[in-house]
Coordinates of C-alpha atoms in Angstrom, one line a residue:
Chain A
M1 CA -0.7 -49.0 -0.8
H2 CA -2.4 -46.8 -3.7
V3 CA -1.4 -42.7 -3.8
T4 CA -3.0 -39.8 -6.6
V5 CA 0.0 -37.9 -8.0
R6 CA -0.9 -34.0 -8.3
L7 CA 0.7 -32.5 -11.9
F8 CA 0.4 -29.0 -12.1
A9 CA 2.7 -26.3 -14.8
S10 CA 6.0 -27.6 -16.2
H11 CA 5.4 -30.8 -14.4
R12 CA 1.6 -31.3 -15.9
E13 CA 3.2 -29.8 -19.9
A14 CA 5.9 -32.8 -19.5
A15 CA 4.3 -35.7 -17.7
G16 CA 0.9 -34.5 -20.0
V17 CA -1.5 -35.8 -17.3
R18 CA -2.7 -33.7 -14.5
E19 CA -3.0 -36.4 -12.0
I20 CA -1.0 -40.4 -12.1
V21 CA -2.5 -42.7 -9.7
V22 CA 0.4 -44.6 -8.5
D23 CA 1.1 -48.1 -6.4
L24 CA 3.4 -48.2 -3.8
P25 CA 5.3 -50.8 -1.1
A26 CA 4.6 -49.4 2.6
G27 CA 6.8 -47.1 3.4
A28 CA 7.4 -45.2 0.7
R29 CA 8.2 -41.4 0.9
A30 CA 6.5 -38.6 -1.5
V31 CA 10.2 -38.3 -3.2
D32 CA 9.7 -41.8 -3.9
A33 CA 6.0 -41.4 -5.5
L34 CA 7.4 -38.9 -8.0
A35 CA 10.2 -41.1 -8.9
A36 CA 7.2 -43.5 -9.2
C37 CA 5.8 -41.3 -11.7
R38 CA 8.9 -40.4 -13.8
R39 CA 9.3 -44.6 -14.6
T40 CA 6.2 -44.4 -16.2
H41 CA 6.0 -40.7 -17.4
P42 CA 10.3 -40.0 -18.5
A43 CA 9.0 -36.7 -19.7
L44 CA 8.6 -35.7 -15.7
P45 CA 11.6 -33.1 -15.2
S46 CA 13.8 -34.8 -14.0
T47 CA 15.4 -33.4 -11.2
N48 CA 13.9 -32.6 -7.4
S49 CA 14.7 -28.9 -6.8
G50 CA 13.1 -25.8 -6.2
V51 CA 10.1 -29.2 -6.3
A52 CA 8.0 -29.1 -2.7
F53 CA 5.6 -30.7 -2.2
A54 CA 2.3 -30.7 -0.2
I55 CA 0.1 -34.1 0.5
N56 CA -3.9 -34.1 1.6
R57 CA -3.4 -30.3 0.6
A58 CA -0.8 -29.4 3.3
F59 CA 2.7 -28.8 2.7
A60 CA 5.0 -31.7 4.0
G61 CA 8.4 -32.3 3.2
P62 CA 10.2 -34.3 0.9
D63 CA 10.4 -37.4 2.9
T64 CA 7.5 -37.4 4.2
V65 CA 5.7 -41.3 4.6
L66 CA 2.2 -41.7 2.4
A67 CA -0.5 -43.5 3.5
D68 CA -3.1 -45.7 1.1
G69 CA -5.2 -42.7 -0.4
D70 CA -3.6 -39.6 0.2
E71 CA -3.0 -37.2 -2.4
L72 CA 0.3 -36.0 -3.7
A73 CA 1.0 -32.4 -4.7
V74 CA 4.2 -32.0 -6.7
L75 CA 5.1 -28.0 -6.6
P76 CA 7.3 -26.8 -9.1
P77 CA 8.7 -23.9 -8.1
V78 CA 6.1 -21.3 -7.9
A79 CA 5.1 -18.0 -9.3
G80 CA 2.2 -16.1 -8.1
G81 CA 0.9 -12.5 -7.3
Chain B
M1 CA -19.8 -10.5 1.8
T2 CA -16.7 -11.5 -0.5
E3 CA -14.4 -14.1 1.6
R4 CA -11.5 -12.3 2.9
F5 CA -9.3 -15.0 0.8
L6 CA -10.6 -15.6 -2.2
L7 CA -8.4 -17.5 -6.1
S8 CA -11.3 -16.6 -9.2
E9 CA -11.7 -16.7 -12.6
K10 CA -13.1 -13.8 -12.6
P11 CA -11.8 -9.7 -12.4
I12 CA -10.1 -8.9 -9.0
D13 CA -12.1 -5.8 -7.7
E14 CA -10.2 -3.6 -5.9
A15 CA -12.3 -1.3 -4.5
A16 CA -14.2 -4.2 -2.3
V17 CA -11.3 -6.1 -1.4
A18 CA -9.9 -2.8 0.8
A19 CA -13.6 -2.5 1.9
L20 CA -13.4 -5.7 3.3
V21 CA -10.9 -4.5 6.1
A22 CA -12.2 -1.9 7.0
S23 CA -12.8 -0.5 10.7
P24 CA -14.0 2.3 12.7
G25 CA -10.6 1.1 13.8
A26 CA -8.4 1.5 11.4
G27 CA -7.1 4.5 10.3
A28 CA -4.1 3.0 8.2
L29 CA -5.1 0.9 4.3
V30 CA -2.1 -0.5 3.1
T31 CA -3.2 -2.2 -0.4
F32 CA -1.2 -3.9 -2.7
V33 CA -2.4 -3.8 -5.8
G34 CA 0.0 -6.8 -8.3
R35 CA -1.0 -6.1 -12.8
V36 CA 0.7 -8.0 -15.5
R37 CA 3.2 -6.7 -16.8
A38 CA 4.5 -5.4 -21.0
R39 CA 7.5 -6.7 -20.6
S40 CA 9.9 -8.8 -18.1
R41 CA 13.0 -10.0 -17.4
G42 CA 14.0 -9.1 -21.1
H43 CA 10.4 -10.2 -22.9
D44 CA 7.5 -8.6 -24.1
V45 CA 4.5 -10.2 -23.4
D46 CA 1.3 -10.4 -24.1
L47 CA -0.9 -13.1 -21.7
L48 CA 0.3 -14.1 -19.1
E49 CA -1.9 -17.7 -18.0
Y50 CA -2.2 -18.3 -14.1
E51 CA -2.6 -21.9 -12.8
A52 CA -3.3 -22.8 -9.4
Y53 CA -4.0 -25.5 -6.8
P54 CA -7.2 -24.6 -6.2
E55 CA -7.7 -26.6 -3.4
M56 CA -4.7 -25.7 -1.5
V57 CA -4.5 -21.7 -2.1
E58 CA -7.0 -20.4 -0.3
G59 CA -6.1 -22.3 2.7
V60 CA -2.4 -21.4 2.3
F61 CA -3.8 -17.6 2.0
H62 CA -5.3 -18.2 5.6
Q63 CA -2.1 -19.3 6.2
I64 CA -0.4 -16.6 5.6
A65 CA -3.2 -14.0 7.2
G66 CA -1.9 -16.1 10.7
E67 CA 1.2 -15.1 9.8
V68 CA 1.1 -11.5 9.9
H69 CA -1.3 -11.4 12.8
E70 CA 1.6 -12.9 15.1
R71 CA 4.3 -10.6 13.7
F72 CA 2.2 -7.6 13.5
E73 CA -1.2 -5.0 15.2
V74 CA -2.8 -5.1 11.9
A75 CA -6.5 -5.7 12.4
A76 CA -7.8 -7.4 9.0
I77 CA -5.8 -8.7 5.9
A78 CA -8.2 -9.9 2.4
I79 CA -6.1 -11.6 -0.2
H80 CA -7.7 -12.4 -3.8
H81 CA -5.5 -13.7 -6.4
R82 CA -6.2 -14.4 -10.1
T83 CA -6.4 -17.6 -12.3
G84 CA -6.9 -18.1 -16.0
T85 CA -5.4 -15.4 -18.7
L86 CA -4.7 -12.8 -18.0
R87 CA -4.0 -9.9 -20.1
V88 CA -1.5 -7.0 -19.4
G89 CA -2.5 -4.4 -17.0
D90 CA -5.0 -6.8 -15.7
T91 CA -4.8 -7.1 -12.0
S92 CA -3.4 -10.5 -10.5
V93 CA -3.6 -10.2 -6.9
V94 CA -4.6 -7.9 -4.4
I95 CA -3.8 -7.3 -0.9
A96 CA -5.2 -4.9 1.5
V97 CA -4.5 -4.1 5.4
A98 CA -5.8 -2.6 7.7
A99 CA -4.0 -1.2 10.6
E100 CA -4.8 1.7 13.5
H101 CA -0.9 2.7 12.5
R102 CA 0.1 3.3 9.3
P103 CA 4.0 1.6 9.7
A104 CA 2.5 -2.5 10.6
A105 CA 0.3 -2.2 7.3
F106 CA 3.0 -1.1 5.4
D107 CA 5.0 -3.8 6.7
A108 CA 2.0 -6.5 7.6
C109 CA 1.5 -6.0 3.7
R110 CA 4.8 -6.2 2.3
Y111 CA 5.2 -9.6 4.3
A112 CA 2.6 -10.7 2.5
I113 CA 3.3 -10.5 -1.4
D114 CA 6.4 -11.8 -0.5
R115 CA 5.9 -14.8 1.9
L116 CA 2.6 -15.4 -1.0
K117 CA 5.4 -15.1 -4.1
Q118 CA 7.3 -17.5 -1.6
I119 CA 5.0 -20.3 -0.8
T120 CA 1.3 -20.6 -2.5
P121 CA 0.6 -22.8 -5.2
I122 CA 0.8 -21.0 -7.9
W123 CA 2.3 -20.4 -11.4
K124 CA 2.3 -18.4 -14.7
K125 CA 3.4 -19.0 -17.6
E126 CA 4.8 -16.2 -20.4
H127 CA 2.9 -15.9 -23.2
G128 CA 5.2 -13.5 -25.7
P129 CA 6.5 -13.0 -29.4
D130 CA 9.9 -15.4 -28.1
G131 CA 7.8 -17.9 -27.1
A132 CA 5.9 -19.4 -24.1
S133 CA 8.0 -20.4 -20.9
W134 CA 6.9 -21.2 -17.2
V135 CA 7.7 -18.5 -15.1
D136 CA 10.7 -19.4 -12.3
E137 CA 11.6 -16.8 -9.9
R138 CA 14.3 -18.6 -7.8
P139 CA 16.7 -15.8 -6.6
Chain C
M1 CA -8.7 13.8 -16.4
T2 CA -9.1 14.3 -11.7
E3 CA -5.3 15.9 -11.1
R4 CA -2.7 13.9 -9.8
F5 CA -2.5 16.6 -6.9
L6 CA -5.6 17.2 -5.3
L7 CA -6.9 18.8 -1.9
S8 CA -10.4 18.8 -1.7
E9 CA -13.4 19.1 1.0
K10 CA -15.1 16.5 -1.5
P11 CA -15.3 12.5 -0.3
I12 CA -11.9 11.2 -2.2
D13 CA -13.1 8.4 -4.9
E14 CA -9.9 5.2 -4.0
A15 CA -10.1 3.9 -6.9
A16 CA -9.3 7.3 -8.9
V17 CA -6.7 7.7 -7.3
A18 CA -5.2 4.6 -8.4
A19 CA -5.7 4.7 -11.6
L20 CA -4.6 7.6 -12.0
V21 CA -1.0 5.7 -11.9
A22 CA -1.8 2.6 -14.1
S23 CA 0.7 2.7 -16.8
P24 CA 1.3 -0.3 -18.8
G25 CA 5.3 -1.0 -17.3
A26 CA 3.8 -0.6 -13.5
G27 CA 3.2 -4.0 -12.5
A28 CA 3.9 -3.0 -9.1
L29 CA 0.3 -0.3 -7.1
V30 CA 0.7 0.4 -3.8
T31 CA -1.5 2.6 -2.0
F32 CA -2.0 4.5 1.7
V33 CA -5.5 5.3 2.8
G34 CA -6.0 6.8 6.1
R35 CA -9.2 7.2 8.0
V36 CA -10.5 9.0 11.0
R37 CA -10.4 6.4 13.7
A38 CA -12.7 6.3 16.5
R39 CA -9.5 6.3 19.5
S40 CA -7.3 8.8 18.9
R41 CA -4.0 8.9 21.8
G42 CA -6.2 7.7 24.2
H43 CA -9.8 9.8 23.2
D44 CA -12.8 9.3 21.5
V45 CA -13.6 11.4 19.2
D46 CA -16.7 12.7 16.9
L47 CA -15.3 15.1 14.0
L48 CA -12.3 15.4 12.5
E49 CA -12.2 19.1 11.3
Y50 CA -8.7 20.5 9.1
E51 CA -8.0 22.7 7.6
A52 CA -5.3 24.3 5.5
Y53 CA -3.9 26.6 3.2
P54 CA -4.9 25.9 0.0
E55 CA -2.6 27.2 -2.0
M56 CA 0.5 26.2 -0.6
V57 CA -0.4 22.4 -0.1
E58 CA -1.1 21.3 -4.1
G59 CA 2.7 23.1 -4.7
V60 CA 3.8 20.7 -1.7
F61 CA 2.1 17.6 -2.7
H62 CA 4.7 18.7 -6.1
Q63 CA 7.5 18.5 -4.1
I64 CA 7.3 15.4 -1.9
A65 CA 6.3 13.7 -5.2
G66 CA 10.3 15.1 -7.0
E67 CA 11.6 13.3 -3.6
V68 CA 10.8 10.2 -4.2
H69 CA 10.9 10.8 -7.8
E70 CA 14.4 11.5 -7.0
R71 CA 15.0 8.7 -4.2
F72 CA 13.0 5.7 -5.8
E73 CA 11.6 3.6 -9.7
V74 CA 9.3 5.3 -9.0
A75 CA 6.9 5.4 -12.4
A76 CA 3.8 7.7 -10.7
I77 CA 2.3 8.8 -8.0
A78 CA -1.0 10.8 -6.9
I79 CA -1.6 12.0 -3.9
H80 CA -5.6 13.6 -2.7
H81 CA -6.3 15.0 0.8
R82 CA -9.2 16.1 1.9
T83 CA -10.6 18.8 3.9
G84 CA -13.7 20.5 6.0
T85 CA -15.7 18.3 8.1
L86 CA -14.7 15.1 8.8
R87 CA -16.2 11.7 10.4
V88 CA -14.8 8.2 12.0
G89 CA -14.3 5.5 8.9
D90 CA -14.1 9.2 6.5
T91 CA -10.6 8.8 3.9
S92 CA -8.8 12.1 4.6
V93 CA -5.7 11.4 2.3
V94 CA -4.8 8.7 -0.6
I95 CA -1.3 8.2 -1.4
A96 CA -1.0 6.2 -4.2
V97 CA 2.8 5.2 -5.9
A98 CA 2.9 2.4 -9.2
A99 CA 6.4 1.5 -9.7
E100 CA 7.9 -1.2 -12.0
H101 CA 8.6 -3.6 -8.9
R102 CA 7.5 -3.8 -5.7
P103 CA 10.1 -2.3 -3.0
A104 CA 10.4 0.7 -4.5
A105 CA 6.5 1.4 -5.1
F106 CA 6.4 0.4 -0.8
D107 CA 8.9 2.4 -0.1
A108 CA 7.9 5.4 -2.1
C109 CA 4.2 5.0 -0.8
R110 CA 5.4 4.8 2.6
Y111 CA 7.9 7.6 2.5
A112 CA 5.5 9.8 0.3
I113 CA 2.9 9.8 3.3
D114 CA 5.3 10.4 6.1
R115 CA 6.7 14.1 3.9
L116 CA 2.9 14.2 4.2
K117 CA 2.9 14.4 7.5
Q118 CA 6.1 16.1 8.6
I119 CA 5.8 19.7 6.1
T120 CA 2.5 19.3 4.4
P121 CA 0.4 22.8 5.8
I122 CA -2.7 21.1 7.2
W123 CA -4.1 20.9 10.4
K124 CA -6.5 19.0 12.6
K125 CA -8.8 19.6 15.6
E126 CA -10.1 16.5 16.9
H127 CA -14.2 17.0 19.0
G128 CA -14.5 14.4 20.8
P129 CA -17.2 13.8 24.7
D130 CA -13.6 15.1 25.8
G131 CA -13.4 18.8 24.3
A132 CA -12.1 19.6 20.7
S133 CA -7.7 20.4 20.7
W134 CA -5.7 20.8 17.5
V135 CA -3.4 17.9 17.0
D136 CA 0.9 18.3 17.5
E137 CA 2.3 14.6 16.6
R138 CA 5.7 16.9 16.7
P139 CA 7.6 13.6 18.8
Chain D
M1 CA 7.0 48.4 4.6
H2 CA 3.3 46.1 3.7
V3 CA 4.1 42.4 4.6
T4 CA 0.2 40.7 5.1
V5 CA 0.4 37.6 7.5
R6 CA -2.1 34.5 7.1
L7 CA -2.9 32.9 9.8
F8 CA -4.2 29.2 11.1
A9 CA -5.8 26.9 13.0
S10 CA -4.2 27.6 16.8
H11 CA -3.2 30.5 15.5
R12 CA -6.6 32.0 13.6
E13 CA -8.3 31.5 17.4
A14 CA -5.9 32.7 19.2
A15 CA -6.6 35.4 17.3
G16 CA -9.5 36.2 15.9
V17 CA -8.3 36.4 12.7
R18 CA -6.7 34.4 9.3
E19 CA -5.1 37.9 8.4
I20 CA -2.7 41.0 9.5
V21 CA -1.4 42.6 7.4
V22 CA 1.6 44.5 9.5
D23 CA 3.6 47.4 9.7
L24 CA 7.5 46.6 9.4
P25 CA 10.9 48.9 8.8
A26 CA 12.6 47.9 5.1
G27 CA 15.7 44.5 6.5
A28 CA 12.4 42.6 8.9
R29 CA 12.1 39.2 8.7
A30 CA 9.6 36.0 9.3
V31 CA 10.4 36.6 12.9
D32 CA 9.6 40.3 13.5
A33 CA 6.0 40.4 11.7
L34 CA 5.8 37.3 13.9
A35 CA 6.0 39.7 17.2
A36 CA 4.9 42.2 15.1
C37 CA 1.1 40.2 15.1
R38 CA 1.6 39.7 18.7
R39 CA 1.8 42.8 20.0
T40 CA -0.9 43.9 18.4
H41 CA -3.3 40.2 19.2
P42 CA -1.3 39.5 22.6
A43 CA -3.2 36.5 22.6
L44 CA -1.1 34.9 20.3
P45 CA 1.2 32.0 21.3
S46 CA 4.1 33.6 22.7
T47 CA 5.9 30.4 21.5
N48 CA 7.4 29.5 18.5
S49 CA 8.3 26.7 19.1
G50 CA 6.9 24.6 16.9
V51 CA 6.1 27.7 14.2
A52 CA 7.6 27.0 10.6
F53 CA 7.4 29.3 7.9
A54 CA 6.6 30.2 4.3
I55 CA 7.0 33.3 2.2
N56 CA 4.5 33.9 -0.5
R57 CA 4.0 29.7 -1.0
A58 CA 7.3 29.0 -0.3
F59 CA 9.3 27.4 3.2
A60 CA 11.3 30.2 4.6
G61 CA 13.9 30.7 7.1
P62 CA 12.5 32.0 11.1
D63 CA 15.3 34.8 9.3
T64 CA 14.7 35.0 5.9
V65 CA 14.7 38.7 5.4
L66 CA 11.1 40.3 3.9
A67 CA 10.4 43.0 1.6
D68 CA 7.6 44.9 0.6
G69 CA 4.0 43.0 -0.9
D70 CA 5.6 39.5 0.8
E71 CA 2.9 36.5 2.0
L72 CA 3.8 35.2 4.8
A73 CA 2.3 32.2 6.7
V74 CA 2.7 31.0 9.7
L75 CA 2.5 27.9 10.1
P76 CA 1.9 25.8 13.6
P77 CA 2.9 22.5 13.6
V78 CA 1.1 21.1 11.5
A79 CA -0.7 17.5 11.5
G80 CA -1.9 16.5 7.7
G81 CA -2.4 12.7 6.8

């Protein structure tokens, strides 16, 4: 299945792209998609500490199972306001 | 009429945000305005670059407003946040809360800005004479 | 430049009061606006008549500002209060506080309005369909 | 000695005047001036409960001794904001 991973801020800068489409086996979770991105874009930060996820624009835990066509957002520590 | 929950690259009109929540039953209006400071965590700041997940931000503001209405006796709340490049003194965020009585208005406004900083998918990069870095405000 | 502490019969310009406290070091601005409510303590309200001891009010605002600076890390505070006849929705008071960080701005603004209501020599008479009476807000 | 007593809100309405000049013996206190006003303006509220005083525009306790020429403000329970 295909999942579109969106990157922001420090992740976006490290990867050099805003979006990565990853090919994942059925049952893959949010963290697995991020790990797949790290394989193709090794400059991505190697830690999951402080990273949150959103699937299709709703917050989701790191172990949430993805579905084909999902938009997964990788959210580094936020700093709005 | 302007939206109550808005992310925009345009300067925020603070009075217009406050006007969004006015009503004849609301005797208390508390407004929080966040501005870019000249110094931040020991560094001089020239400008801040805000980046957002725009398709998600207004939904998160709705969620925060829902939490506020569950917890406090308030009449209305509006949240506007700016994105893009901001200079010292520019307004980055405005939260206006109207309530019948002032304790709820103060408590709700404070809750909303705390929560906004906690969960809203917005990031900022500080640029100054010492270089540029993404802000990580985790305690 | 407008005065930071003002009692006036003219409508209060809320944005102008907030502008009085802005500074490059102040990242947080909290504003409290008090408005005439359509209902008060179980009665409908048509208008409020404010009466002040005008020669003393601005001095009391200075005193409150002094107390605020002693207690909280704030950069500046402004207090404007209206007197005369006000209708539902009219603004009676605006307090703006600027600080480096938001907790002090919230705490100071709340302290200032609580203290204003406690000691400022201003009185109000409510006029409504049920008659007119001087408000006594003692607990 | 002469003291100018200023009245506000409910006191002003009850007395029908904004100001009363009272003649007091030396050593008279703020509360004594108010009592003197009640003798000439019996419609003034008879209780001191909730009433505060200011002398020459500074808050003062009810037992503060007055001086000739003072301006004494009688402040019923305030309700600003």
